[in-house]
Coordinates of C-alpha atoms in Angstrom, one line a residue:
M1404 CA -4.6 -17.4 -23.5
P1405 CA -1.2 -15.3 -23.1
A1406 CA -1.5 -13.8 -26.4
L1407 CA -5.3 -12.2 -26.0
H1408 CA -3.5 -10.6 -22.7
D1409 CA -0.9 -9.5 -24.4
L1410 CA -3.3 -7.9 -27.4
A1411 CA -5.2 -6.1 -24.4
A1412 CA -2.2 -4.6 -22.8
N1413 CA -1.1 -3.2 -25.8
S1414 CA -4.7 -1.7 -26.6
Y1415 CA -4.9 -0.3 -23.4
G1416 CA -1.8 1.0 -23.8
G1417 CA -2.7 4.1 -26.2
D1418 CA -2.6 5.0 -29.8
E1419 CA -0.1 6.4 -32.1
A1420 CA -0.1 9.3 -30.1
G1421 CA 0.1 7.5 -26.5
L1422 CA -3.7 8.5 -25.7
I1423 CA -5.3 5.8 -23.7
C1424 CA -8.7 7.8 -24.0
G1425 CA -10.2 11.0 -24.6
Y1426 CA -14.0 12.1 -24.2
L1427 CA -15.5 15.2 -24.9
F1428 CA -18.2 16.3 -22.4
D1429 CA -21.0 18.8 -23.7
A1430 CA -24.1 18.9 -21.9
A1431 CA -25.8 20.8 -24.8
A1432 CA -25.2 18.4 -26.8
P1433 CA -27.2 15.6 -28.0
E1434 CA -24.9 13.3 -27.2
P1435 CA -23.3 14.7 -23.7
V1436 CA -20.1 12.2 -23.6
R1437 CA -18.6 11.2 -26.8
A1438 CA -14.9 8.9 -26.9
I1439 CA -12.5 10.7 -29.4
D1440 CA -9.2 9.9 -30.8
S1441 CA -6.0 11.9 -30.4
A1442 CA -6.5 13.1 -34.0
Q1443 CA -10.0 14.5 -33.3
A1444 CA -8.6 15.9 -29.8
A1445 CA -5.8 17.6 -31.7
A1446 CA -8.4 19.0 -34.2
W1447 CA -10.8 20.3 -31.3
L1448 CA -8.1 21.9 -29.3
D1449 CA -6.6 23.8 -32.5
T1450 CA -9.8 25.4 -33.4
G1451 CA -10.2 26.9 -29.5
A1452 CA -13.6 26.7 -29.4
P1453 CA -15.9 23.7 -29.1
P1454 CA -18.6 23.3 -31.9
S1455 CA -21.9 23.4 -29.6
S1456 CA -21.6 25.0 -26.3
D1457 CA -19.4 27.0 -23.9
S1458 CA -19.7 24.5 -21.3
A1459 CA -17.7 21.5 -23.6
F1460 CA -14.5 20.4 -22.2
L1461 CA -12.0 17.7 -23.2
W1462 CA -10.4 14.8 -20.9
L1463 CA -7.4 13.2 -22.2
H1464 CA -5.9 10.4 -20.5
F1465 CA -2.1 9.4 -21.6
N1466 CA 0.4 6.9 -21.5
L1467 CA 3.8 8.3 -20.7
S1468 CA 5.4 5.3 -21.6
H1469 CA 4.6 5.9 -25.3
A1470 CA 7.6 7.8 -26.6
Q1471 CA 5.1 10.4 -28.8
A1472 CA 2.6 11.1 -25.8
E1473 CA 4.8 14.0 -24.4
R1474 CA 5.6 15.3 -27.9
W1475 CA 1.9 15.1 -28.7
L1476 CA 1.1 17.3 -25.8
L1477 CA 3.7 19.8 -26.2
R1478 CA 2.3 20.5 -30.0
H1479 CA -1.4 20.8 -29.2
A1480 CA -2.1 20.9 -25.6
Q1481 CA -0.6 24.0 -24.8
L1482 CA 0.0 23.1 -20.9
S1483 CA 1.5 24.9 -18.3
D1484 CA 5.4 24.5 -18.2
T1485 CA 5.0 23.3 -14.5
F1486 CA 3.1 20.3 -15.5
Y1487 CA 6.1 19.3 -17.6
E1488 CA 8.4 20.0 -15.1
A1489 CA 6.3 17.7 -12.6
L1490 CA 6.8 14.8 -15.3
H1491 CA 10.6 15.2 -15.3
E1492 CA 11.2 15.4 -11.2
G1493 CA 10.5 12.2 -10.9
L1494 CA 9.5 13.0 -7.2
P1495 CA 6.2 10.8 -6.2
S1496 CA 5.1 13.6 -3.5
T1497 CA 1.6 14.3 -3.6
R1498 CA 0.9 18.4 -4.2
I1499 CA -2.0 20.1 -6.3
E1500 CA -0.8 23.9 -6.9
R1501 CA -1.9 26.3 -9.3
A1502 CA 0.4 27.2 -12.5
D1503 CA -0.8 30.4 -14.5
D1504 CA -4.7 29.5 -15.0
S1505 CA -4.6 25.9 -14.6
L1506 CA -4.3 23.2 -11.7
I1507 CA -1.5 21.0 -11.5
A1508 CA -1.6 17.9 -9.0
V1509 CA 0.7 14.9 -8.6
I1510 CA -1.3 12.2 -6.8
N1511 CA -0.2 8.6 -6.0
D1512 CA -2.7 5.7 -6.8
V1513 CA -2.2 2.0 -6.9
H1514 CA -1.4 0.0 -9.9
F1515 CA -4.5 -2.0 -11.8
E1516 CA -3.1 -5.2 -10.9
F1517 CA -2.7 -4.6 -7.3
S1518 CA -1.5 -7.3 -5.1
F1519 CA -1.3 -5.5 -1.8
E1520 CA 2.7 -5.1 -2.1
P1521 CA 4.4 -1.8 -1.3
S1522 CA 6.2 -1.9 -4.7
D1523 CA 2.6 -1.5 -6.1
I1524 CA 2.0 2.2 -6.2
S1525 CA 2.6 4.8 -9.4
T1526 CA 2.3 8.4 -10.0
L1527 CA -0.7 10.2 -11.8
W1528 CA 0.1 13.7 -13.2
I1529 CA -2.8 15.9 -13.6
S1530 CA -3.3 19.4 -15.6
V1531 CA -6.7 20.6 -15.1
G1532 CA -7.9 23.7 -16.7
P1533 CA -11.3 25.7 -17.8
R1534 CA -11.5 23.7 -21.1
L1535 CA -9.3 20.4 -20.6
V1536 CA -8.1 17.9 -18.4
V1537 CA -5.3 16.0 -18.8
T1538 CA -3.8 13.0 -17.0
A1539 CA -1.1 11.0 -17.5
R1540 CA 0.6 7.9 -16.0
A1541 CA 3.4 5.2 -16.7
K1542 CA 1.5 2.1 -15.6
P1543 CA -2.1 1.9 -15.2
L1544 CA -3.6 2.5 -12.1
R1545 CA -6.8 1.8 -10.6
S1546 CA -8.9 4.8 -9.6
V1547 CA -8.2 6.8 -12.8
D1548 CA -9.4 3.3 -14.5
A1549 CA -12.7 3.4 -12.4
L1550 CA -13.3 6.8 -13.9
R1551 CA -12.8 6.0 -17.0
T1552 CA -15.1 3.0 -16.8
A1553 CA -17.7 5.3 -14.9
V1554 CA -17.5 7.7 -18.0
K1555 CA -17.9 4.9 -20.5
A1556 CA -20.9 4.2 -18.6
G1557 CA -22.5 7.8 -19.0
D1558 CA -21.4 9.5 -16.1
A1559 CA -20.7 12.9 -17.5
P1560 CA -19.4 15.7 -15.4
R1561 CA -20.6 19.3 -16.0
S1562 CA -17.0 20.4 -15.7
T1563 CA -13.5 19.8 -15.3
T1564 CA -13.4 20.7 -11.8
E1565 CA -15.8 18.2 -11.2
L1566 CA -14.2 15.6 -13.2
L1567 CA -11.1 16.5 -11.2
E1568 CA -13.7 15.9 -7.8
H1569 CA -14.8 12.2 -9.7
L1570 CA -11.3 11.4 -9.5
L1571 CA -10.4 11.8 -5.8
R1572 CA -13.7 10.0 -5.2
A1573 CA -12.6 7.1 -7.4
Q1574 CA -9.4 7.2 -5.4
A1575 CA -10.9 7.5 -2.0
D1576 CA -12.9 4.5 -3.3
V1577 CA -10.1 2.5 -4.3
L1578 CA -8.6 3.2 -0.8
V1579 CA -11.8 2.1 1.2
K1580 CA -11.0 -1.1 -1.1
I1581 CA -7.7 -1.3 0.0
V1582 CA -8.4 -0.7 3.7
R1583 CA -11.1 -3.6 3.5
G1584 CA -8.6 -5.7 2.2
V1585 CA -6.2 -5.4 4.8
T1586 CA -8.5 -5.7 7.3
S1587 CA -9.7 -8.9 6.1
R1588 CA -6.3 -10.2 6.0
I1589 CA -5.5 -8.8 9.6
D1590 CA -8.5 -10.8 11.0
R1591 CA -7.6 -13.8 9.0
I1592 CA -3.7 -13.3 11.1
E1593 CA -5.2 -12.3 14.2
D1594 CA -7.4 -15.9 14.4
E1595 CA -4.9 -18.0 13.4
L1596 CA -2.8 -16.4 16.6
L1597 CA -5.3 -16.8 18.9
A1598 CA -5.5 -20.7 17.9
G1599 CA -1.6 -21.1 17.8
R1600 CA -1.0 -21.4 14.1
L1601 CA 1.0 -18.5 13.2
D1602 CA 4.0 -20.0 12.0
H1603 CA 4.2 -18.8 8.5
K1604 CA 2.2 -16.1 8.6
R1605 CA 4.1 -13.8 10.5
A1606 CA 5.9 -11.9 7.8
R1607 CA 2.9 -10.9 5.9
L1608 CA 2.1 -8.5 8.9
G1609 CA 5.4 -6.7 7.9
V1610 CA 4.4 -6.6 4.2
L1611 CA 0.7 -5.0 5.2
R1612 CA 2.5 -2.6 7.5
R1613 CA 5.0 -1.3 4.9
L1614 CA 2.2 -1.0 2.4
L1615 CA 0.3 1.2 4.9
V1616 CA 3.1 3.5 6.0
R1617 CA 4.1 3.7 2.4
L1618 CA 0.3 5.1 1.4
Q1619 CA 0.1 7.2 4.2
R1620 CA 3.3 8.8 3.5
L1621 CA 2.9 9.2 -0.4
L1622 CA -1.3 10.3 0.4
A1623 CA -1.4 12.4 3.5
P1624 CA -0.8 15.5 2.2
E1625 CA -3.1 15.4 -0.4
P1626 CA -6.2 16.6 1.5
A1627 CA -4.1 19.3 3.1
A1628 CA -2.7 20.6 -0.2
L1629 CA -6.3 20.7 -2.0
F1630 CA -7.6 22.2 1.0
R1631 CA -4.8 25.3 0.7
L1632 CA -5.6 25.3 -2.8
L1633 CA -9.6 25.5 -2.2
Q1634 CA -8.9 29.4 -0.1
G1635 CA -7.9 30.8 -3.1
P1636 CA -9.4 28.8 -6.3
P1637 CA -9.1 29.8 -9.9
A1638 CA -11.5 32.3 -11.4
W1639 CA -13.2 29.5 -13.5
M1640 CA -14.0 27.4 -10.7
A1641 CA -17.4 27.5 -9.4
E1642 CA -18.3 27.8 -5.9
P1643 CA -20.6 24.7 -5.9
D1644 CA -17.6 22.7 -7.6
A1645 CA -15.1 24.1 -5.2
Q1646 CA -17.6 22.8 -2.2
E1647 CA -17.8 19.2 -3.8
L1648 CA -14.0 19.4 -3.9
R1649 CA -14.1 20.1 -0.4
G1650 CA -16.5 17.0 0.2
S1651 CA -14.1 14.4 -1.1
T1652 CA -11.1 16.0 0.9
E1653 CA -13.2 15.0 3.9
E1654 CA -14.1 11.8 2.7
F1655 CA -10.2 11.4 1.9
S1656 CA -9.2 11.8 5.0
V1657 CA -11.3 9.7 6.6
V1658 CA -9.9 6.7 4.6
L1659 CA -6.7 7.9 5.8
R1660 CA -7.5 7.8 9.7
D1661 CA -8.8 4.1 8.8
M1662 CA -5.4 3.6 7.7
Q1663 CA -3.6 5.0 10.5
A1664 CA -6.2 2.7 12.8
L1665 CA -5.1 -0.2 10.9
Q1666 CA -1.2 0.3 11.3
E1667 CA -1.7 0.7 15.0
R1668 CA -3.6 -2.7 15.0
I1669 CA -0.8 -4.3 13.2
K1670 CA 1.5 -2.9 15.4
L1671 CA 0.0 -4.2 18.4
L1672 CA -0.7 -7.6 17.0
Q1673 CA 3.5 -7.7 16.1
E1674 CA 4.2 -7.0 19.5
E1675 CA 1.9 -9.7 20.7
I1676 CA 3.7 -12.2 18.3
A1677 CA 7.0 -11.2 19.6
A1678 CA 6.0 -11.5 23.2
N1679 CA 4.8 -14.9 22.1
V1680 CA 7.8 -16.0 20.7
N1681 CA 9.7 -14.7 23.2
E1682 CA 7.6 -16.9 25.8
D1683 CA 8.6 -19.7 23.7
N1684 CA 12.3 -19.0 23.4
N1685 CA 12.1 -18.7 27.5
R1686 CA 10.3 -22.3 27.6
S1687 CA 12.9 -23.7 25.7
L1688 CA 15.8 -22.1 27.4
F1689 CA 14.5 -23.3 30.9
V1690 CA 14.4 -26.9 29.4
L1691 CA 18.0 -27.0 27.9
T1692 CA 18.9 -25.4 31.5
V1693 CA 17.1 -28.2 33.1
V1694 CA 18.6 -31.0 31.1
T1695 CA 22.1 -29.5 31.7
V1696 CA 21.3 -29.4 35.3
L1697 CA 20.0 -33.0 35.6
A1698 CA 22.7 -34.1 33.6
L1699 CA 25.9 -32.3 35.7
P1700 CA 26.3 -34.5 38.5
I1701 CA 26.5 -37.6 36.2
N1702 CA 28.9 -35.7 34.1
I1703 CA 31.1 -34.4 36.7
L1704 CA 31.2 -38.1 38.5
A1705 CA 31.7 -40.0 34.9
G1706 CA 35.0 -37.6 34.7
L1707 CA 36.2 -38.1 38.2
F1708 CA 35.7 -41.9 38.1
G1709 CA 37.0 -42.2 34.6
M1710 CA 40.5 -41.0 35.8
N1711 CA 43.2 -43.8 35.2
V1712 CA 45.0 -42.9 38.3
G1713 CA 45.4 -45.2 41.3
G1714 CA 43.2 -44.6 44.4
I1715 CA 39.7 -44.6 42.6
P1716 CA 37.2 -45.2 45.4
L1717 CA 35.1 -48.3 45.6
A1718 CA 37.0 -49.8 42.8
E1719 CA 37.6 -53.1 44.4
H1720 CA 33.5 -53.1 46.6
K1721 CA 31.1 -56.1 45.8
Y1722 CA 28.6 -52.9 45.4
G1723 CA 30.7 -50.2 44.4
F1724 CA 28.7 -49.5 40.9
W1725 CA 25.4 -49.3 42.9
I1726 CA 26.6 -46.9 45.2
V1727 CA 27.5 -44.6 42.8
V1728 CA 24.0 -44.9 40.9
A1729 CA 22.6 -44.0 44.1
I1730 CA 25.0 -41.2 44.7
V1731 CA 24.2 -39.8 41.3
A1732 CA 20.8 -40.6 41.3
S1733 CA 20.5 -38.7 44.7
F1734 CA 22.5 -35.5 43.3
T1735 CA 20.2 -35.5 40.2
A1736 CA 16.9 -35.3 42.4
V1737 CA 18.2 -32.5 44.4
A1738 CA 19.1 -30.7 41.4
A1739 CA 15.7 -31.3 39.9
W1740 CA 14.1 -30.2 42.9
T1741 CA 16.0 -26.6 43.0
A1742 CA 15.2 -26.1 39.3
F1743 CA 12.0 -26.8 39.6
R1744 CA 11.0 -24.8 42.7
K1745 CA 12.7 -21.7 41.1
K1746 CA 10.8 -22.0 38.1
R1747 CA 7.3 -22.0 40.4

């Protein structure tokens, strides 16, 4: 089984050029969606014109961990310098901007093997032109894999803008699943809190809150960036495609608001847990105080009567021991009554 897993991981890492998957979309062709490799993609790009229709375009998805990926792009793709600058900046901040006649996007997505940890988030770099869409990542990501699966199943976008819109909707769908997963975990933690069985679950709330905060911080700029871009879209972007992008932006904003609501819910649960912990601590401190107060009379008398000096009272009395016991019991009863009266 480990060998099969390694083989699948290597095959998913890309071909000799680092190309994970490539698709030629041509609505006028007998086969609207056709998978291609890096050699076929290079030949298609080098010809400068599609074989069948002016509406044809390419989607190429690269693994940046492959040493040849960026070299292949520099040699064949003729992308904007802004795209390569974004690759080397290393800044995960979300942004979508125009560069020459293309769109350059830096978005964040969760890993394919997402385990609800704050570290399971990586960056996806995108270049969108009228005839070519390039996506690149260093680690497998869920949203782009969902788009890849949909394309393999026959989903054929009509334009590069529609492909970008499908990717953004896939990202929103992934976030919806994350929100549902976090909600179910919070529901279980809340049930255990109400049942008083939360001792080993309290740390998970902090992990979930850090995850939501990081996702919120990284993804929140995306709708605003896309909205600003759509105020002055490129000339090759059709108005219906721009409207679809606006729709995906609104859907994404709704998901972000749901994440914000979850953060507030986690905060309230953490405050309630902290209040319960403080109450338990106060109860333990009260018990310790009562025990100390009840033991105080006998400790004082034991210290006094234990002095090895002359003149110890009741030393020669026949019932001296029981008299001392009665005195200690009386003082203890008075101290207990005083302590519990203040507690009430």
